Amino acid sequence: MVRKLLAGAGVVLVLAGCGGVGGGDSGAAPTLTSMGFGLGDEIATTRADLAGKAIAPATVKIGGGAFDAQQFLAAVASHTPPDVVYLDRQLLGTYAARGTLEPLTDCIARQHVDVGQYRPAALKEVTLDGKVYGLPESYDNRILLINDSAVEAGGMRPQDVTTTDRAKLAATARTLTARTAGGLSRIGFDPKIPEFLPLWAKANGVRMLSDDGRTAHLDDPRLAEILTYTKSLIDAQGGWSAVKAFRDSFDFFGEKNPFAQQQLASTVMDDWYLNVLANYSPDVRLSAAPFTDPAGAPVDWVTGSAWVIPAGSTHKDQACTWIKTMTDAPSWVAAAQARAEKRKAAGKAFTGVYTGNRVADQEIFGRLVQLKDRPAFDAAVRTVLRAQETAFTMPASPAGSEFKTAWQNAVNRVLSGEQQPADALRQAQQEAQRALDAAVARR
């Protein structure tokens, strides 16, 4: 949940500490600027406090708000870039290829950053042409999340919801969908497109982007096939306009969330939503299952955020110390401990924090996550941990931002009825490959 809260935080603070100086800049203690990060909860504030102490007497000005590409590029062009930036790992390659991000080779060596602590899949996302440009933070897994009460109200069993048998899933979605005179009252199964198209693609045998991040595969007939299928799921439940409008009305992050309100029977979901439900609806009846391909093999698409240092940062040493501390195992464990204690005091379950740091996760899920009295959440967490064993990521790409825009726009054109899947994806292929070729040429 922390990544969603960070994007909406509007807190502006200066963090100072009492530890040793983290860099070699001379003169008065500097104030570093940041972009894309906010102090939304204890997961953020605990680590930010530790990072602030690590760079003292320097400070960091945290200004909240999501990463803004135009604002970032304008700041770089005017030679006034922020010192540290928090952004989506899928976008990192674009800015690295443009020369706007600092390769972290010197940072890693100078600060003795243990890159072995990071999950290989997450580290791959921040590595372009053999150089590391960011330190991974979150690690978002995708699983099936099932609202047992809503499924049973629709006359089915939670175990009936499966992505292995697509004909059965289509029938399940239709059966579990509920309507009133005013429109939809329950979505039977939300396939979460356009957001999760890469997950569906992988399950249908398609890698949307080559391993070197330079060749798009958006015109693969199997991609058009799976887009046609997922759109058919939405069409069977009232069509995109009705489903999107109903979905947009959900109070996802509150007590009246779609699980508590029986508005959603089943969906593909990020792991962090377990934390939301444990906080606001601790007594909800839920099940979790792996997302699978037609052969029944689990598939887990992983994404997340990263900390990067702009090439024009004037305080690179302190910035390096900051991002190292924010992503280090001890910092994550301290943040998880703070949340576990807060949840315990409130009589609520702590479902863990999924990070890009495998060392931190071993400690968090081995010691801090204790869910024996919450068997549904315990089983769901174990499902996520098993899913990680089959995780895949989109490769870092010199046109990662443009590539993502191309395929998402294609899906939106299909959902709105503007184009058929094959036509939309052929157009996206041309747009994406043109951007990729141009980025490679610039390199």
GROMACS .gro file of C-alpha atoms in nm:
model
  443
    1MET     CA    1   0.000   0.000   0.000
    2VAL     CA    2   0.290   0.236   0.069
    3ARG     CA    3   0.355   0.303  -0.303
    4LYS     CA    4   0.000   0.427  -0.354
    5LEU     CA    5   0.011   0.649  -0.048
    6LEU     CA    6   0.343   0.799  -0.148
    7ALA     CA    7   0.206   0.921  -0.478
    8GLY     CA    8  -0.064   1.122  -0.308
    9ALA     CA    9   0.132   1.260  -0.017
   10GLY     CA   10   0.166   1.635  -0.003
   11VAL     CA   11   0.396   1.673   0.296
   12VAL     CA   12   0.694   1.905   0.263
   13LEU     CA   13   0.957   1.840   0.527
   14VAL     CA   14   1.327   1.884   0.579
   15LEU     CA   15   1.484   1.577   0.736
   16ALA     CA   16   1.797   1.614   0.945
   17GLY     CA   17   1.984   1.362   1.157
   18CYS     CA   18   2.264   1.323   1.403
   19GLY     CA   19   2.488   1.067   1.231
   20GLY     CA   20   2.797   1.102   1.018
   21VAL     CA   21   2.817   1.288   0.689
   22GLY     CA   22   2.732   1.067   0.395
   23GLY     CA   23   2.930   1.252   0.127
   24GLY     CA   24   3.229   1.463   0.050
   25ASP     CA   25   3.069   1.793  -0.057
   26SER     CA   26   3.250   2.095   0.090
   27GLY     CA   27   3.112   2.409   0.251
   28ALA     CA   28   2.794   2.448   0.456
   29ALA     CA   29   2.575   2.143   0.500
   30PRO     CA   30   2.358   2.122   0.188
   31THR     CA   31   1.985   2.068   0.154
   32LEU     CA   32   1.907   1.805  -0.108
   33THR     CA   33   1.589   1.820  -0.315
   34SER     CA   34   1.377   1.522  -0.410
   35MET     CA   35   1.101   1.430  -0.654
   36GLY     CA   36   0.836   1.158  -0.663
   37PHE     CA   37   0.835   1.068  -0.293
   38GLY     CA   38   0.615   1.163  -0.001
   39LEU     CA   39   0.589   1.069   0.365
   40GLY     CA   40   0.264   0.876   0.347
   41ASP     CA   41   0.298   0.634   0.638
   42GLU     CA   42   0.536   0.468   0.883
   43ILE     CA   43   0.699   0.263   0.608
   44ALA     CA   44   0.816   0.585   0.445
   45THR     CA   45   0.885   0.793   0.755
   46THR     CA   46   1.086   0.529   0.940
   47ARG     CA   47   1.326   0.481   0.651
   48ALA     CA   48   1.342   0.854   0.575
   49ASP     CA   49   1.440   0.922   0.936
   50LEU     CA   50   1.722   0.668   0.909
   51ALA     CA   51   1.838   0.810   0.576
   52GLY     CA   52   1.827   1.160   0.720
   53LYS     CA   53   2.056   1.055   1.004
   54ALA     CA   54   2.292   0.889   0.757
   55ILE     CA   55   2.346   1.209   0.556
   56ALA     CA   56   2.358   1.455   0.849
   57PRO     CA   57   2.442   1.737   0.877
   58ALA     CA   58   2.300   1.753   0.526
   59THR     CA   59   1.920   1.748   0.494
   60VAL     CA   60   1.665   1.641   0.233
   61LYS     CA   61   1.364   1.846   0.134
   62ILE     CA   62   1.078   1.609   0.060
   63GLY     CA   63   0.800   1.761  -0.146
   64GLY     CA   64   0.557   1.475  -0.206
   65GLY     CA   65   0.372   1.412  -0.530
   66ALA     CA   66   0.423   1.152  -0.800
   67PHE     CA   67   0.711   1.162  -1.047
   68ASP     CA   68   0.637   1.419  -1.317
   69ALA     CA   69   0.826   1.353  -1.641
   70GLN     CA   70   0.779   1.703  -1.785
   71GLN     CA   71   0.881   1.870  -1.462
   72PHE     CA   72   1.185   1.644  -1.431
   73LEU     CA   73   1.305   1.703  -1.788
   74ALA     CA   74   1.247   2.078  -1.755
   75ALA     CA   75   1.455   2.082  -1.436
   76VAL     CA   76   1.733   1.888  -1.608
   77ALA     CA   77   1.727   2.122  -1.909
   78SER     CA   78   1.757   2.426  -1.682
   79HIS     CA   79   2.046   2.264  -1.492
   80THR     CA   80   1.845   2.258  -1.168
   81PRO     CA   81   1.755   1.889  -1.130
   82PRO     CA   82   1.650   1.736  -0.800
   83ASP     CA   83   1.922   1.545  -0.617
   84VAL     CA   84   1.725   1.222  -0.570
   85VAL     CA   85   1.427   1.089  -0.763
   86TYR     CA   86   1.178   0.813  -0.692
   87LEU     CA   87   1.016   0.664  -1.005
   88ASP     CA   88   0.862   0.359  -1.167
   89ARG     CA   89   1.129   0.109  -1.270
   90GLN     CA   90   0.955   0.062  -1.606
   91LEU     CA   91   1.038   0.423  -1.692
   92LEU     CA   92   1.398   0.425  -1.573
   93GLY     CA   93   1.554   0.309  -1.900
   94THR     CA   94   1.417   0.603  -2.095
   95TYR     CA   95   1.582   0.860  -1.869
   96ALA     CA   96   1.903   0.661  -1.837
   97ALA     CA   97   1.930   0.640  -2.217
   98ARG     CA   98   1.885   1.017  -2.244
   99GLY     CA   99   2.180   1.074  -2.015
  100THR     CA  100   1.967   1.234  -1.744
  101LEU     CA  101   2.047   0.972  -1.479
  102GLU     CA  102   2.379   0.906  -1.309
  103PRO     CA  103   2.518   0.552  -1.348
  104LEU     CA  104   2.559   0.420  -0.994
  105THR     CA  105   2.890   0.243  -1.054
  106ASP     CA  106   3.088   0.489  -0.841
  107CYS     CA  107   2.811   0.519  -0.582
  108ILE     CA  108   2.796   0.141  -0.535
  109ALA     CA  109   3.173   0.116  -0.501
  110ARG     CA  110   3.220   0.420  -0.279
  111GLN     CA  111   2.938   0.337  -0.038
  112HIS     CA  112   3.001  -0.039  -0.050
  113VAL     CA  113   2.642  -0.103  -0.155
  114ASP     CA  114   2.568  -0.474  -0.134
  115VAL     CA  115   2.385  -0.526  -0.464
  116GLY     CA  116   2.350  -0.894  -0.375
  117GLN     CA  117   2.079  -0.804  -0.124
  118TYR     CA  118   1.842  -0.693  -0.402
  119ARG     CA  119   1.616  -0.933  -0.585
  120PRO     CA  120   1.768  -1.022  -0.925
  121ALA     CA  121   1.445  -0.943  -1.112
  122ALA     CA  122   1.429  -0.596  -0.955
  123LEU     CA  123   1.797  -0.531  -1.020
  124LYS     CA  124   1.750  -0.630  -1.384
  125GLU     CA  125   1.486  -0.359  -1.422
  126VAL     CA  126   1.733  -0.088  -1.319
  127THR     CA  127   2.022  -0.213  -1.531
  128LEU     CA  128   2.067  -0.077  -1.883
  129ASP     CA  129   2.354  -0.183  -2.110
  130GLY     CA  130   2.526  -0.345  -1.815
  131LYS     CA  131   2.515  -0.036  -1.591
  132VAL     CA  132   2.303   0.000  -1.276
  133TYR     CA  133   2.109   0.329  -1.274
  134GLY     CA  134   1.885   0.282  -0.969
  135LEU     CA  135   1.845   0.098  -0.641
  136PRO     CA  136   1.521  -0.106  -0.627
  137GLU     CA  137   1.260  -0.028  -0.367
  138SER     CA  138   0.919  -0.199  -0.380
  139TYR     CA  139   0.842  -0.540  -0.533
  140ASP     CA  140   0.482  -0.566  -0.652
  141ASN     CA  141   0.357  -0.919  -0.716
  142ARG     CA  142   0.025  -1.008  -0.881
  143ILE     CA  143  -0.207  -1.281  -0.762
  144LEU     CA  144  -0.574  -1.374  -0.783
  145LEU     CA  145  -0.769  -1.221  -0.497
  146ILE     CA  146  -1.109  -1.369  -0.428
  147ASN     CA  147  -1.391  -1.226  -0.216
  148ASP     CA  148  -1.532  -1.546  -0.066
  149SER     CA  149  -1.861  -1.392   0.049
  150ALA     CA  150  -1.934  -1.232  -0.287
  151VAL     CA  151  -1.845  -1.551  -0.476
  152GLU     CA  152  -2.070  -1.760  -0.254
  153ALA     CA  153  -2.350  -1.504  -0.291
  154GLY     CA  154  -2.322  -1.568  -0.664
  155GLY     CA  155  -2.372  -1.939  -0.611
  156MET     CA  156  -2.011  -2.046  -0.661
  157ARG     CA  157  -1.712  -2.156  -0.454
  158PRO     CA  158  -1.388  -1.956  -0.416
  159GLN     CA  159  -1.189  -2.240  -0.571
  160ASP     CA  160  -1.400  -2.209  -0.887
  161VAL     CA  161  -1.217  -1.886  -0.974
  162THR     CA  162  -0.915  -1.985  -1.184
  163THR     CA  163  -0.722  -1.845  -1.480
  164THR     CA  164  -0.614  -2.190  -1.597
  165ASP     CA  165  -0.942  -2.267  -1.775
  166ARG     CA  166  -1.031  -1.955  -1.971
  167ALA     CA  167  -1.372  -2.076  -2.084
  168LYS     CA  168  -1.457  -2.149  -1.722
  169LEU     CA  169  -1.326  -1.809  -1.612
  170ALA     CA  170  -1.549  -1.638  -1.867
  171ALA     CA  171  -1.850  -1.829  -1.737
  172THR     CA  172  -1.750  -1.750  -1.378
  173ALA     CA  173  -1.726  -1.378  -1.455
  174ARG     CA  174  -2.074  -1.378  -1.606
  175THR     CA  175  -2.223  -1.578  -1.320
  176LEU     CA  176  -2.073  -1.362  -1.046
  177THR     CA  177  -2.161  -1.030  -1.206
  178ALA     CA  178  -2.462  -0.865  -1.046
  179ARG     CA  179  -2.676  -0.578  -1.169
  180THR     CA  180  -2.954  -0.360  -1.038
  181ALA     CA  181  -3.185  -0.123  -1.218
  182GLY     CA  182  -2.918   0.143  -1.175
  183GLY     CA  183  -2.642  -0.063  -1.337
  184LEU     CA  184  -2.361  -0.284  -1.208
  185SER     CA  185  -2.366  -0.375  -0.840
  186ARG     CA  186  -2.089  -0.637  -0.849
  187ILE     CA  187  -1.803  -0.711  -1.089
  188GLY     CA  188  -1.763  -1.087  -1.121
  189PHE     CA  189  -1.399  -1.087  -1.232
  190ASP     CA  190  -1.186  -0.785  -1.312
  191PRO     CA  191  -0.897  -0.874  -1.548
  192LYS     CA  192  -0.728  -0.540  -1.470
  193ILE     CA  193  -0.650  -0.423  -1.818
  194PRO     CA  194  -0.486  -0.215  -1.949
  195GLU     CA  195  -0.267  -0.221  -1.636
  196PHE     CA  196  -0.187  -0.592  -1.628
  197LEU     CA  197  -0.161  -0.674  -1.999
  198PRO     CA  198   0.204  -0.792  -1.958
  199LEU     CA  199   0.084  -1.057  -1.710
  200TRP     CA  200  -0.182  -1.188  -1.946
  201ALA     CA  201   0.065  -1.173  -2.235
  202LYS     CA  202   0.325  -1.383  -2.053
  203ALA     CA  203   0.056  -1.638  -1.964
  204ASN     CA  204  -0.022  -1.660  -2.334
  205GLY     CA  205   0.341  -1.717  -2.431
  206VAL     CA  206   0.429  -1.360  -2.530
  207ARG     CA  207   0.721  -1.148  -2.413
  208MET     CA  208   0.608  -0.800  -2.515
  209LEU     CA  209   0.966  -0.673  -2.523
  210SER     CA  210   1.292  -0.849  -2.610
  211ASP     CA  211   1.537  -0.930  -2.332
  212ASP     CA  212   1.771  -0.652  -2.444
  213GLY     CA  213   1.485  -0.401  -2.432
  214ARG     CA  214   1.526  -0.298  -2.796
  215THR     CA  215   1.265  -0.493  -2.992
  216ALA     CA  216   0.889  -0.475  -2.939
  217HIS     CA  217   0.672  -0.781  -2.989
  218LEU     CA  218   0.335  -0.607  -2.975
  219ASP     CA  219   0.218  -0.741  -3.310
  220ASP     CA  220   0.246  -1.104  -3.196
  221PRO     CA  221  -0.089  -1.272  -3.285
  222ARG     CA  222  -0.096  -1.432  -2.941
  223LEU     CA  223  -0.105  -1.085  -2.783
  224ALA     CA  224  -0.404  -0.988  -2.995
  225GLU     CA  225  -0.565  -1.317  -2.892
  226ILE     CA  226  -0.530  -1.253  -2.520
  227LEU     CA  227  -0.639  -0.890  -2.553
  228THR     CA  228  -0.949  -1.010  -2.738
  229TYR     CA  229  -1.016  -1.256  -2.456
  230THR     CA  230  -0.972  -1.009  -2.169
  231LYS     CA  231  -1.191  -0.754  -2.347
  232SER     CA  232  -1.456  -1.025  -2.385
  233LEU     CA  233  -1.456  -1.067  -2.007
  234ILE     CA  234  -1.532  -0.699  -1.967
  235ASP     CA  235  -1.792  -0.700  -2.244
  236ALA     CA  236  -1.974  -0.989  -2.075
  237GLN     CA  237  -2.004  -0.780  -1.758
  238GLY     CA  238  -2.158  -0.473  -1.917
  239GLY     CA  239  -1.883  -0.328  -2.135
  240TRP     CA  240  -1.591  -0.099  -2.066
  241SER     CA  241  -1.786   0.218  -1.993
  242ALA     CA  242  -2.000   0.048  -1.729
  243VAL     CA  243  -1.717  -0.153  -1.573
  244LYS     CA  244  -1.475   0.141  -1.561
  245ALA     CA  245  -1.734   0.378  -1.415
  246PHE     CA  246  -1.825   0.127  -1.146
  247ARG     CA  247  -1.460   0.047  -1.072
  248ASP     CA  248  -1.377   0.418  -1.048
  249SER     CA  249  -1.649   0.459  -0.784
  250PHE     CA  250  -1.479   0.215  -0.546
  251ASP     CA  251  -1.336   0.333  -0.216
  252PHE     CA  252  -1.030   0.112  -0.259
  253PHE     CA  253  -0.842   0.251   0.042
  254GLY     CA  254  -1.108   0.278   0.307
  255GLU     CA  255  -1.357   0.090   0.519
  256LYS     CA  256  -1.606   0.086   0.231
  257ASN     CA  257  -1.366  -0.092  -0.001
  258PRO     CA  258  -1.510  -0.316  -0.278
  259PHE     CA  259  -1.446  -0.633  -0.078
  260ALA     CA  260  -1.631  -0.502   0.225
  261GLN     CA  261  -1.913  -0.368   0.006
  262GLN     CA  262  -1.938  -0.688  -0.199
  263GLN     CA  263  -1.878  -0.485  -0.515
  264LEU     CA  264  -1.599  -0.708  -0.642
  265ALA     CA  265  -1.607  -1.088  -0.644
  266SER     CA  266  -1.261  -1.159  -0.782
  267THR     CA  267  -0.973  -0.988  -0.957
  268VAL     CA  268  -0.603  -0.992  -1.036
  269MET     CA  269  -0.443  -0.772  -0.773
  270ASP     CA  270  -0.117  -0.632  -0.635
  271ASP     CA  271   0.012  -0.793  -0.316
  272TRP     CA  272  -0.008  -0.465  -0.122
  273TYR     CA  273  -0.388  -0.480  -0.126
  274LEU     CA  274  -0.372  -0.749   0.141
  275ASN     CA  275  -0.232  -0.481   0.369
  276VAL     CA  276  -0.522  -0.250   0.286
  277LEU     CA  277  -0.778  -0.518   0.366
  278ALA     CA  278  -0.600  -0.621   0.685
  279ASN     CA  279  -0.614  -0.260   0.801
  280TYR     CA  280  -0.968  -0.163   0.702
  281SER     CA  281  -1.151  -0.496   0.674
  282PRO     CA  282  -0.966  -0.742   0.900
  283ASP     CA  283  -1.265  -0.977   0.917
  284VAL     CA  284  -1.324  -0.998   0.543
  285ARG     CA  285  -1.349  -1.350   0.405
  286LEU     CA  286  -1.097  -1.383   0.126
  287SER     CA  287  -0.891  -1.635  -0.066
  288ALA     CA  288  -0.581  -1.596  -0.281
  289ALA     CA  289  -0.451  -1.810  -0.562
  290PRO     CA  290  -0.167  -1.784  -0.811
  291PHE     CA  291  -0.231  -1.642  -1.154
  292THR     CA  292  -0.172  -1.929  -1.397
  293ASP     CA  293  -0.131  -1.998  -1.766
  294PRO     CA  294  -0.355  -2.249  -1.952
  295ALA     CA  295  -0.126  -2.533  -1.844
  296GLY     CA  296  -0.170  -2.439  -1.478
  297ALA     CA  297   0.183  -2.300  -1.434
  298PRO     CA  298   0.203  -1.996  -1.202
  299VAL     CA  299   0.292  -1.660  -1.356
  300ASP     CA  300   0.387  -1.351  -1.155
  301TRP     CA  301   0.458  -1.015  -1.317
  302VAL     CA  302   0.666  -0.798  -1.086
  303THR     CA  303   0.719  -0.423  -1.100
  304GLY     CA  304   0.807  -0.155  -0.851
  305SER     CA  305   0.984   0.173  -0.791
  306ALA     CA  306   1.350   0.273  -0.769
  307TRP     CA  307   1.567   0.550  -0.634
  308VAL     CA  308   1.788   0.726  -0.889
  309ILE     CA  309   2.033   1.016  -0.894
  310PRO     CA  310   2.001   1.270  -1.178
  311ALA     CA  311   2.320   1.327  -1.372
  312GLY     CA  312   2.315   1.696  -1.278
  313SER     CA  313   2.281   1.642  -0.903
  314THR     CA  314   2.519   1.869  -0.715
  315HIS     CA  315   2.526   1.649  -0.405
  316LYS     CA  316   2.590   1.303  -0.544
  317ASP     CA  317   2.770   1.166  -0.237
  318GLN     CA  318   2.487   1.247   0.002
  319ALA     CA  319   2.233   1.137  -0.258
  320CYS     CA  320   2.409   0.801  -0.281
  321THR     CA  321   2.399   0.760   0.096
  322TRP     CA  322   2.030   0.851   0.098
  323ILE     CA  323   1.922   0.596  -0.164
  324LYS     CA  324   2.142   0.327  -0.016
  325THR     CA  325   1.987   0.375   0.327
  326MET     CA  326   1.630   0.392   0.193
  327THR     CA  327   1.669   0.053   0.024
  328ASP     CA  328   1.900  -0.121   0.273
  329ALA     CA  329   1.780  -0.430   0.459
  330PRO     CA  330   1.807  -0.280   0.813
  331SER     CA  331   1.595   0.019   0.707
  332TRP     CA  332   1.321  -0.200   0.563
  333VAL     CA  333   1.317  -0.421   0.872
  334ALA     CA  334   1.292  -0.116   1.098
  335ALA     CA  335   1.000   0.015   0.892
  336ALA     CA  336   0.825  -0.322   0.898
  337GLN     CA  337   0.877  -0.341   1.274
  338ALA     CA  338   0.712   0.000   1.313
  339ARG     CA  339   0.410  -0.113   1.114
  340ALA     CA  340   0.386  -0.447   1.294
  341GLU     CA  341   0.382  -0.270   1.631
  342LYS     CA  342   0.122  -0.020   1.511
  343ARG     CA  343  -0.103  -0.297   1.381
  344LYS     CA  344  -0.060  -0.501   1.698
  345ALA     CA  345  -0.158  -0.204   1.913
  346ALA     CA  346  -0.473  -0.164   1.703
  347GLY     CA  347  -0.554  -0.535   1.719
  348LYS     CA  348  -0.501  -0.575   1.345
  349ALA     CA  349  -0.295  -0.810   1.131
  350PHE     CA  350   0.040  -0.723   0.977
  351THR     CA  351   0.069  -0.889   0.636
  352GLY     CA  352   0.424  -0.781   0.560
  353VAL     CA  353   0.599  -0.546   0.322
  354TYR     CA  354   0.717  -0.683  -0.012
  355THR     CA  355   1.045  -0.518  -0.100
  356GLY     CA  356   1.308  -0.542  -0.369
  357ASN     CA  357   1.547  -0.647  -0.095
  358ARG     CA  358   1.547  -1.025  -0.045
  359VAL     CA  359   1.751  -1.002   0.277
  360ALA     CA  360   1.494  -0.768   0.429
  361ASP     CA  361   1.206  -0.992   0.321
  362GLN     CA  362   1.365  -1.295   0.485
  363GLU     CA  363   1.364  -1.112   0.816
  364ILE     CA  364   1.020  -0.954   0.770
  365PHE     CA  365   0.838  -1.273   0.675
  366GLY     CA  366   1.050  -1.498   0.892
  367ARG     CA  367   1.008  -1.302   1.217
  368LEU     CA  368   0.764  -1.010   1.198
  369VAL     CA  369   0.471  -1.155   1.005
  370GLN     CA  370   0.274  -1.371   1.248
  371LEU     CA  371  -0.072  -1.460   1.114
  372LYS     CA  372  -0.167  -1.784   1.284
  373ASP     CA  373  -0.480  -1.619   1.423
  374ARG     CA  374  -0.569  -1.485   1.076
  375PRO     CA  375  -0.565  -1.799   0.861
  376ALA     CA  376  -0.712  -1.633   0.551
  377PHE     CA  377  -0.446  -1.364   0.545
  378ASP     CA  378  -0.178  -1.618   0.637
  379ALA     CA  379  -0.271  -1.832   0.337
  380ALA     CA  380  -0.281  -1.528   0.110
  381VAL     CA  381   0.067  -1.415   0.217
  382ARG     CA  382   0.203  -1.763   0.153
  383THR     CA  383   0.049  -1.750  -0.193
  384VAL     CA  384   0.237  -1.428  -0.266
  385LEU     CA  385   0.565  -1.573  -0.139
  386ARG     CA  386   0.523  -1.878  -0.361
  387ALA     CA  387   0.435  -1.657  -0.657
  388GLN     CA  388   0.770  -1.481  -0.625
  389GLU     CA  389   0.940  -1.802  -0.733
  390THR     CA  390   0.800  -1.755  -1.086
  391ALA     CA  391   0.838  -1.377  -1.108
  392PHE     CA  392   0.929  -1.204  -1.432
  393THR     CA  393   0.987  -0.839  -1.516
  394MET     CA  394   0.984  -0.621  -1.824
  395PRO     CA  395   1.345  -0.559  -1.930
  396ALA     CA  396   1.499  -0.216  -1.890
  397SER     CA  397   1.466  -0.032  -2.219
  398PRO     CA  398   1.609   0.290  -2.364
  399ALA     CA  399   1.249   0.378  -2.457
  400GLY     CA  400   1.069   0.219  -2.163
  401SER     CA  401   0.834   0.513  -2.113
  402GLU     CA  402   0.739   0.534  -2.481
  403PHE     CA  403   0.695   0.156  -2.501
  404LYS     CA  404   0.458   0.153  -2.204
  405THR     CA  405   0.258   0.443  -2.347
  406ALA     CA  406   0.225   0.266  -2.683
  407TRP     CA  407   0.077  -0.057  -2.549
  408GLN     CA  408  -0.144   0.108  -2.290
  409ASN     CA  409  -0.289   0.344  -2.550
  410ALA     CA  410  -0.355   0.046  -2.776
  411VAL     CA  411  -0.550  -0.133  -2.505
  412ASN     CA  412  -0.750   0.180  -2.430
  413ARG     CA  413  -0.841   0.217  -2.798
  414VAL     CA  414  -0.964  -0.142  -2.799
  415LEU     CA  415  -1.163  -0.101  -2.479
  416SER     CA  416  -1.332   0.214  -2.606
  417GLY     CA  417  -1.426   0.044  -2.933
  418GLU     CA  418  -1.203   0.259  -3.155
  419GLN     CA  419  -1.002  -0.032  -3.294
  420GLN     CA  420  -0.992  -0.408  -3.308
  421PRO     CA  421  -0.713  -0.572  -3.103
  422ALA     CA  422  -0.493  -0.675  -3.396
  423ASP     CA  423  -0.514  -0.330  -3.558
  424ALA     CA  424  -0.448  -0.144  -3.233
  425LEU     CA  425  -0.148  -0.361  -3.152
  426ARG     CA  426  -0.001  -0.324  -3.502
  427GLN     CA  427  -0.020   0.052  -3.458
  428ALA     CA  428   0.137   0.021  -3.113
  429GLN     CA  429   0.415  -0.196  -3.258
  430GLN     CA  430   0.503   0.073  -3.510
  431GLU     CA  431   0.496   0.348  -3.246
  432ALA     CA  432   0.697   0.150  -2.994
  433GLN     CA  433   0.959   0.023  -3.239
  434ARG     CA  434   1.007   0.369  -3.384
  435ALA     CA  435   1.075   0.502  -3.034
  436LEU     CA  436   1.305   0.210  -2.952
  437ASP     CA  437   1.507   0.252  -3.272
  438ALA     CA  438   1.544   0.624  -3.213
  439ALA     CA  439   1.658   0.567  -2.855
  440VAL     CA  440   1.913   0.307  -2.962
  441ALA     CA  441   2.042   0.540  -3.233
  442ARG     CA  442   2.089   0.817  -2.976
  443ARG     CA  443   2.286   0.579  -2.758
   0.00000   0.00000   0.00000
